[in-house]
CSV table of C-alpha atoms in Angstrom, one decimal:
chain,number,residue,atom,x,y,z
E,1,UNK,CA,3.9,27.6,-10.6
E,2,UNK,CA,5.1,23.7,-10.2
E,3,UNK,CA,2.4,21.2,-10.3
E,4,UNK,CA,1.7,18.9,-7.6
E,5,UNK,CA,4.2,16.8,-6.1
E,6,UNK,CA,4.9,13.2,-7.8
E,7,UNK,CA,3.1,10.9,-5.2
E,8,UNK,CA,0.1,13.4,-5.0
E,9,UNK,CA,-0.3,12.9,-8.9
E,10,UNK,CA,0.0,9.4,-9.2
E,11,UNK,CA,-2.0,8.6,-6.0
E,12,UNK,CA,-4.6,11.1,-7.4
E,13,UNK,CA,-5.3,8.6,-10.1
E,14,UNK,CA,-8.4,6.1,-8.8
E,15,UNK,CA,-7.1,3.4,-9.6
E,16,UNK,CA,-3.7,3.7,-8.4
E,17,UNK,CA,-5.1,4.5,-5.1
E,18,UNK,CA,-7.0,1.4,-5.0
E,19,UNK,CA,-3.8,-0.7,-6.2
E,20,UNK,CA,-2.0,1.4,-3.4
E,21,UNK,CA,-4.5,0.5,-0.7
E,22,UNK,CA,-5.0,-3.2,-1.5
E,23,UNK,CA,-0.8,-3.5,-1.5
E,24,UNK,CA,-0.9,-1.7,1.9
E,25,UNK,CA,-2.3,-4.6,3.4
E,26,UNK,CA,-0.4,-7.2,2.3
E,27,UNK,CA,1.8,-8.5,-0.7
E,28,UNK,CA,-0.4,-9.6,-3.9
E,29,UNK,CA,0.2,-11.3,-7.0
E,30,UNK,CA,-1.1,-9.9,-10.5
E,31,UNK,CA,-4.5,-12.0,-10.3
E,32,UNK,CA,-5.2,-11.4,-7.0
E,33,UNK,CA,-5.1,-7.4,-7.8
E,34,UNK,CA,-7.3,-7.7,-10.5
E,35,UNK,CA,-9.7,-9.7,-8.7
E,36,UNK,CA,-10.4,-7.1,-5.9
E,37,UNK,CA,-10.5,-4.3,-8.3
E,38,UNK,CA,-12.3,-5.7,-10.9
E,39,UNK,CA,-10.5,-4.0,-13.8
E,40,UNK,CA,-8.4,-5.8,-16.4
E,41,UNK,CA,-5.0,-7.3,-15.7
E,42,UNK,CA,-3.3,-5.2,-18.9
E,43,UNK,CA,-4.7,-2.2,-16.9
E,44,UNK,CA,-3.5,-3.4,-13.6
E,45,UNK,CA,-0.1,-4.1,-15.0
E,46,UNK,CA,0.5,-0.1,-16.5
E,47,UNK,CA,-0.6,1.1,-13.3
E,48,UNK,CA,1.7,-1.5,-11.1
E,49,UNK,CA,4.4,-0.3,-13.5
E,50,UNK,CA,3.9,3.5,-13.0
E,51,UNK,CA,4.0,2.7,-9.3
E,52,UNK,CA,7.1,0.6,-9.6
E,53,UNK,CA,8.9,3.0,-11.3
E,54,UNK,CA,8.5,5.9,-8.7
E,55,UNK,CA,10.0,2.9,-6.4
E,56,UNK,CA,6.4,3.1,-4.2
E,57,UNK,CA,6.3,-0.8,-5.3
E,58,UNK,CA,8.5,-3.4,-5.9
E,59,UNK,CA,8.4,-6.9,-7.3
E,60,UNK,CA,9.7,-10.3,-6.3
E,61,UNK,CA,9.5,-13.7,-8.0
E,62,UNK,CA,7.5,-16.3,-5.8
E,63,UNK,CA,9.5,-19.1,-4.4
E,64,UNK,CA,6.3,-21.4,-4.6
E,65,UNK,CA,6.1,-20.9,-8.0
E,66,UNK,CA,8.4,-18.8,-10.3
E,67,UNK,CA,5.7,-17.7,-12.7
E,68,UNK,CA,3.8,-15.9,-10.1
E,69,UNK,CA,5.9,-12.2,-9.0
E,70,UNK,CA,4.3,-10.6,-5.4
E,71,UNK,CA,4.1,-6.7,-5.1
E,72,UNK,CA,4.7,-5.2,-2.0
E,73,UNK,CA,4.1,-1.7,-1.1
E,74,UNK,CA,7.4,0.3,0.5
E,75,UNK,CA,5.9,1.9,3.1
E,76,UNK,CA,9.0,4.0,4.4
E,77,UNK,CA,9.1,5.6,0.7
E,78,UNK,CA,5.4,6.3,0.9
E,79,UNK,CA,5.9,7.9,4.1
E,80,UNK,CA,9.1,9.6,2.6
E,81,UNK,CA,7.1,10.5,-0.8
E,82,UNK,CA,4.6,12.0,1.6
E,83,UNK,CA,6.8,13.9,3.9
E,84,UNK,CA,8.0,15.7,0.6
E,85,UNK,CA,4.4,16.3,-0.6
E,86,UNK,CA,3.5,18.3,2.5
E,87,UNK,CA,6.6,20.2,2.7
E,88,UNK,CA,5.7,21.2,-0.6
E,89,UNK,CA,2.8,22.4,0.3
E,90,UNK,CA,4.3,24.5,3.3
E,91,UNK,CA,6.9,24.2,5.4
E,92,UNK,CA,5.6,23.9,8.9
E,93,UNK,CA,3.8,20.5,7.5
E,94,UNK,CA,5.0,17.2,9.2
E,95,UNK,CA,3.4,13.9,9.0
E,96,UNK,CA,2.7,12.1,12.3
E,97,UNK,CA,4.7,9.0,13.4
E,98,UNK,CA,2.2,6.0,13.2
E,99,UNK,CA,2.2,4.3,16.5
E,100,UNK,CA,-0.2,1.8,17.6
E,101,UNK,CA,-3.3,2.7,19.8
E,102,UNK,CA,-3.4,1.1,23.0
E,103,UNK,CA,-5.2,-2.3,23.0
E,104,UNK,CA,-7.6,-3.2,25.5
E,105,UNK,CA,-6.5,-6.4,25.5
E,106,UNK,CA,-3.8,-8.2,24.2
E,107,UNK,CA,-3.5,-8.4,20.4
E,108,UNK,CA,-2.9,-12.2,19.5
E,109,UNK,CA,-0.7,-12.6,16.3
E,110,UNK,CA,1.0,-15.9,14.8
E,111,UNK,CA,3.7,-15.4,12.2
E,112,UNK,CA,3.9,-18.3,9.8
E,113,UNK,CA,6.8,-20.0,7.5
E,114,UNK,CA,7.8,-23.5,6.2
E,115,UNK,CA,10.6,-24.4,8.7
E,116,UNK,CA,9.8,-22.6,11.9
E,117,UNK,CA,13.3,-22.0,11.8
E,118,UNK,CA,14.3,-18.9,10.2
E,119,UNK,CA,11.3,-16.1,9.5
E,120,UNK,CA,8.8,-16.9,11.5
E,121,UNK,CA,10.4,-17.0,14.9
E,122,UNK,CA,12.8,-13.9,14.3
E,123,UNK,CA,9.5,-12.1,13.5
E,124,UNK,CA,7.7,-13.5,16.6
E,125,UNK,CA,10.5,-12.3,18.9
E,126,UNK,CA,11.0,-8.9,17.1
E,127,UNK,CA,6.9,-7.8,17.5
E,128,UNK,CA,7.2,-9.4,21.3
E,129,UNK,CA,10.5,-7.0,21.6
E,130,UNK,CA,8.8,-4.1,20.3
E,131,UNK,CA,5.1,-4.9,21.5
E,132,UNK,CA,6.0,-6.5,24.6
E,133,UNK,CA,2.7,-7.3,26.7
E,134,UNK,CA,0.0,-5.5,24.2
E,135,UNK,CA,0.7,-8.9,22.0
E,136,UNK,CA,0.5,-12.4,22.6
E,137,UNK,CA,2.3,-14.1,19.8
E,138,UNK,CA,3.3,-17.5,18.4
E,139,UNK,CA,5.3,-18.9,15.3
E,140,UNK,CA,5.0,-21.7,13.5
E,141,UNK,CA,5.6,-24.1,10.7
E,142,UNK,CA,4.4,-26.7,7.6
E,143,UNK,CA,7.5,-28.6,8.5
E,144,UNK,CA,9.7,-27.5,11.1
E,145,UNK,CA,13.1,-27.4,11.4
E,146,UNK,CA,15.7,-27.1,13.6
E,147,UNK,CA,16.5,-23.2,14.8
E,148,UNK,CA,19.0,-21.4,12.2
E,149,UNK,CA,22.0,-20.1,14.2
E,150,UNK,CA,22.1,-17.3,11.7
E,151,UNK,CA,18.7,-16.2,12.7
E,152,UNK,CA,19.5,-16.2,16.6
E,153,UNK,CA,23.3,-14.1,15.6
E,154,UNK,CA,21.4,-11.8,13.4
E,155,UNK,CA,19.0,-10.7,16.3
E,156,UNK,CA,21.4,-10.6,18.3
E,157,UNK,CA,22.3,-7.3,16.7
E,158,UNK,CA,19.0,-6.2,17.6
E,159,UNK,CA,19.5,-6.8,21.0
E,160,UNK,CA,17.4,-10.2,21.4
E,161,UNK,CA,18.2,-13.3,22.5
E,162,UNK,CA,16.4,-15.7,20.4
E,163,UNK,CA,14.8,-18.7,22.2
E,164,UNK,CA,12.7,-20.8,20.0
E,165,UNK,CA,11.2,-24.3,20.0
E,166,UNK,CA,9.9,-25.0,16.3
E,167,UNK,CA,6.2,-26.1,16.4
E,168,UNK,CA,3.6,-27.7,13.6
E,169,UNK,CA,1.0,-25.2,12.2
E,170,UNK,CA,-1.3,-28.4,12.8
E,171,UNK,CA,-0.7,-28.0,16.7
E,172,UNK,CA,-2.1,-24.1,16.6
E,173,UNK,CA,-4.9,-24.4,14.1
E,174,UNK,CA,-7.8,-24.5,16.4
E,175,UNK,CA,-6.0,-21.4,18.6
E,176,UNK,CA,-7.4,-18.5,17.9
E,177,UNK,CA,-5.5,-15.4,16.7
E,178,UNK,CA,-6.3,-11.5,15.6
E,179,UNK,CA,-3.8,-11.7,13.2
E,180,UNK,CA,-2.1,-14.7,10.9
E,181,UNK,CA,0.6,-13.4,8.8
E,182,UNK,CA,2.6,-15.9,6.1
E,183,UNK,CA,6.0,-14.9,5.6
E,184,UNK,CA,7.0,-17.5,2.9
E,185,UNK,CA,5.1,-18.0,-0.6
E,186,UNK,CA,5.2,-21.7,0.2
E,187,UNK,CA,3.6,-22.1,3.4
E,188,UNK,CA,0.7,-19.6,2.1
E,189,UNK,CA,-0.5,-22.3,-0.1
E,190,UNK,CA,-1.1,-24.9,2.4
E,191,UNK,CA,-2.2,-22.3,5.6
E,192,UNK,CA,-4.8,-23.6,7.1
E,193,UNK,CA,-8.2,-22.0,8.1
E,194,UNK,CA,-8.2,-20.7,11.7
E,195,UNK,CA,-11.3,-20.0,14.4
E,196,UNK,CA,-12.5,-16.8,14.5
E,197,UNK,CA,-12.4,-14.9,11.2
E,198,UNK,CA,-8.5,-13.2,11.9
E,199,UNK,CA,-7.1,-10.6,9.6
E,200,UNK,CA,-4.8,-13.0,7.1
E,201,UNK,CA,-2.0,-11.3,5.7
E,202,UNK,CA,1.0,-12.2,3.6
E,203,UNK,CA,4.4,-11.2,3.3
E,204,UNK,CA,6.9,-12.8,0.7
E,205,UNK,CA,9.7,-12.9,1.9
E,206,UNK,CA,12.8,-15.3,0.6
E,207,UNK,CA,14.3,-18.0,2.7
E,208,UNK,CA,17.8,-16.5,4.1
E,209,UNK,CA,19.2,-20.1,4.5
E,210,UNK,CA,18.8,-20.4,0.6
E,211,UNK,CA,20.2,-17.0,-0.3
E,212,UNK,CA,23.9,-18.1,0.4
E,213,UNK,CA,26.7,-15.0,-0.5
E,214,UNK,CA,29.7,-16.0,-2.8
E,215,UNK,CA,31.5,-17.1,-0.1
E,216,UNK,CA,28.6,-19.5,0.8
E,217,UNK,CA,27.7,-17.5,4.0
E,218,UNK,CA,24.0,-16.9,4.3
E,219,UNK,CA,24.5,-14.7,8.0
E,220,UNK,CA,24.2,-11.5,5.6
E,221,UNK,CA,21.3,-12.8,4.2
E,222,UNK,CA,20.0,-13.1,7.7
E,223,UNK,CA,20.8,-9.6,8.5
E,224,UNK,CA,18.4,-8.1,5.6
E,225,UNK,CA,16.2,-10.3,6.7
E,226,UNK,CA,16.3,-8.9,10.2
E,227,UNK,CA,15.9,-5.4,8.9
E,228,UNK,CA,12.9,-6.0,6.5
E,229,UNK,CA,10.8,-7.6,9.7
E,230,UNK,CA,11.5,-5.2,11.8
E,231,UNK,CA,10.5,-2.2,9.2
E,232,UNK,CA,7.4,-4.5,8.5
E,233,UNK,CA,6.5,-4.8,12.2
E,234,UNK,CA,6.5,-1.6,12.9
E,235,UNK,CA,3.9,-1.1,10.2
E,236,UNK,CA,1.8,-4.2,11.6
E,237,UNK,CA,1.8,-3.0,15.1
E,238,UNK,CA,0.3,0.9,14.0
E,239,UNK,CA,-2.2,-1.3,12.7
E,240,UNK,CA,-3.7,-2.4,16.1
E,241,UNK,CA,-6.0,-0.4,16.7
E,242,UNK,CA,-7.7,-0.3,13.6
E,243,UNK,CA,-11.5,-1.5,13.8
E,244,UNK,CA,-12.2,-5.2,14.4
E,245,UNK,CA,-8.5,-5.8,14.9
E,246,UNK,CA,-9.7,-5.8,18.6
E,247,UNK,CA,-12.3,-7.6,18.3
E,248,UNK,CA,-12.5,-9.9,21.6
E,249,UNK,CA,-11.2,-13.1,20.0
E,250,UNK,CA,-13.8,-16.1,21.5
E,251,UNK,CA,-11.8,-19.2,23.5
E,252,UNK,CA,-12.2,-22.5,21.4
């Protein structure tokens, strides 16, 4: 008789489950892991490597500071590690696409980044694509930039035309949002405190315009890029109508 499948045994483990839970809401470094579990980093660190190497998590150096390493949670292998678990179990088992509940009102979001000219705005133009009037979203930056042509070719491919002023984080910080989500290392350590207690997430995610090919081209870098936001958003936006994240946000 096999035993259980792989992800059923190492999600079994308390722990792990509570690493696995915290890493589903955002991307964490080392400390910040041990902090909301309360258990020791050398424990923390076996468990994060058990996950990592069933590829449920995976590791990137910050580019604030290169001592620090994020973990983020692969979702689409959880969901794969999953489908495999119940199939296991019997064949006429399938797991249910997540899709957002309806909102009541539109879910206000503002994607963060250091240049407002690269992440930020291909991720507020991919959840408006995708979202379309259940969110109300902005972008912005700690110091803008010009737009990246890159960015508006590689969502292009998606089928968006990308429009984008860059703005100052200063000129949206008494705006108040559901959700504010950093999507650079840098620009998590100087976000600034918004109105209205919103879910603050992070998601560490290089700058494309620094990770030039051989040939100097960055556009492929772009492209991944692309891909990992859009996989990402569609995550975020099955996330909606989770409790409180519709809670009536209060004019300032």
């Amino acid at each position: 008789m096999p035993g259980p499948p792989p992800f059923v045994r190492l999600a079994s483990d308390p722990l792990r489950w509570r690493l696995l839970r915290e890493l589903a809401h955002g991307d964490r470094r080392v400390r910040e892991l041990v902090e909301a579990i309360g258990q020791p980093q050398n424990l923390v660190s076996y468990h994060l490597r058990k996950l990592r190497a069933a590829e449920l998590v995976t590791a990137r150096r910050s580019s604030f500071d290169g001592r620090d390493t994020y973990y983020h949670l692969d979702l689409r292998q959880c969901a794969k590690s999953l489908a495999s678990a119940g199939n296991a179990l019997h064949p006429g088992l399938a797991t249910a696409t997540a899709e957002g509940r309806r909102a009541t009102s539109p879910v206000k979001v503002l994607f963060l980044c250091t240049g407002n000219s690269g992440r930020s705005p291909m991720a507020e133009a991919l959840l408006r694509h995708r979202a379309g009037s259940a969110v109300e979203v902005s972008s912005a930056g700690s110091r803008p930039k010009p737009l990246h042509p890159d960015a508006v070719r590689a969502l292009a491919e998606h089928g968006i035309a990308l429009r984008h002023e860059p703005s100052h984080v200063d000129d949206l910080r008494r705006r108040r949002f559901h959700w504010v989500i950093s999507l650079c290392d840098r620009v998590r350590e100087v976000r600034p405190e918004f109105p209205g207690h919103p879910r603050v997430i992070h998601w560490s995610l290089p700058d494309p315009a620094r990770e030039a090919e051989d040939t100097g081209e960055t556009y492929p870098a772009f492209q991944r890029l692309a891909v990992e936001l859009d996989r990402r958003i569609g995550y975020l936006i099955a996330r909606f109508g989770e409790p409180n994240s519709q809670d009536e946000v209060k004019r300032a």
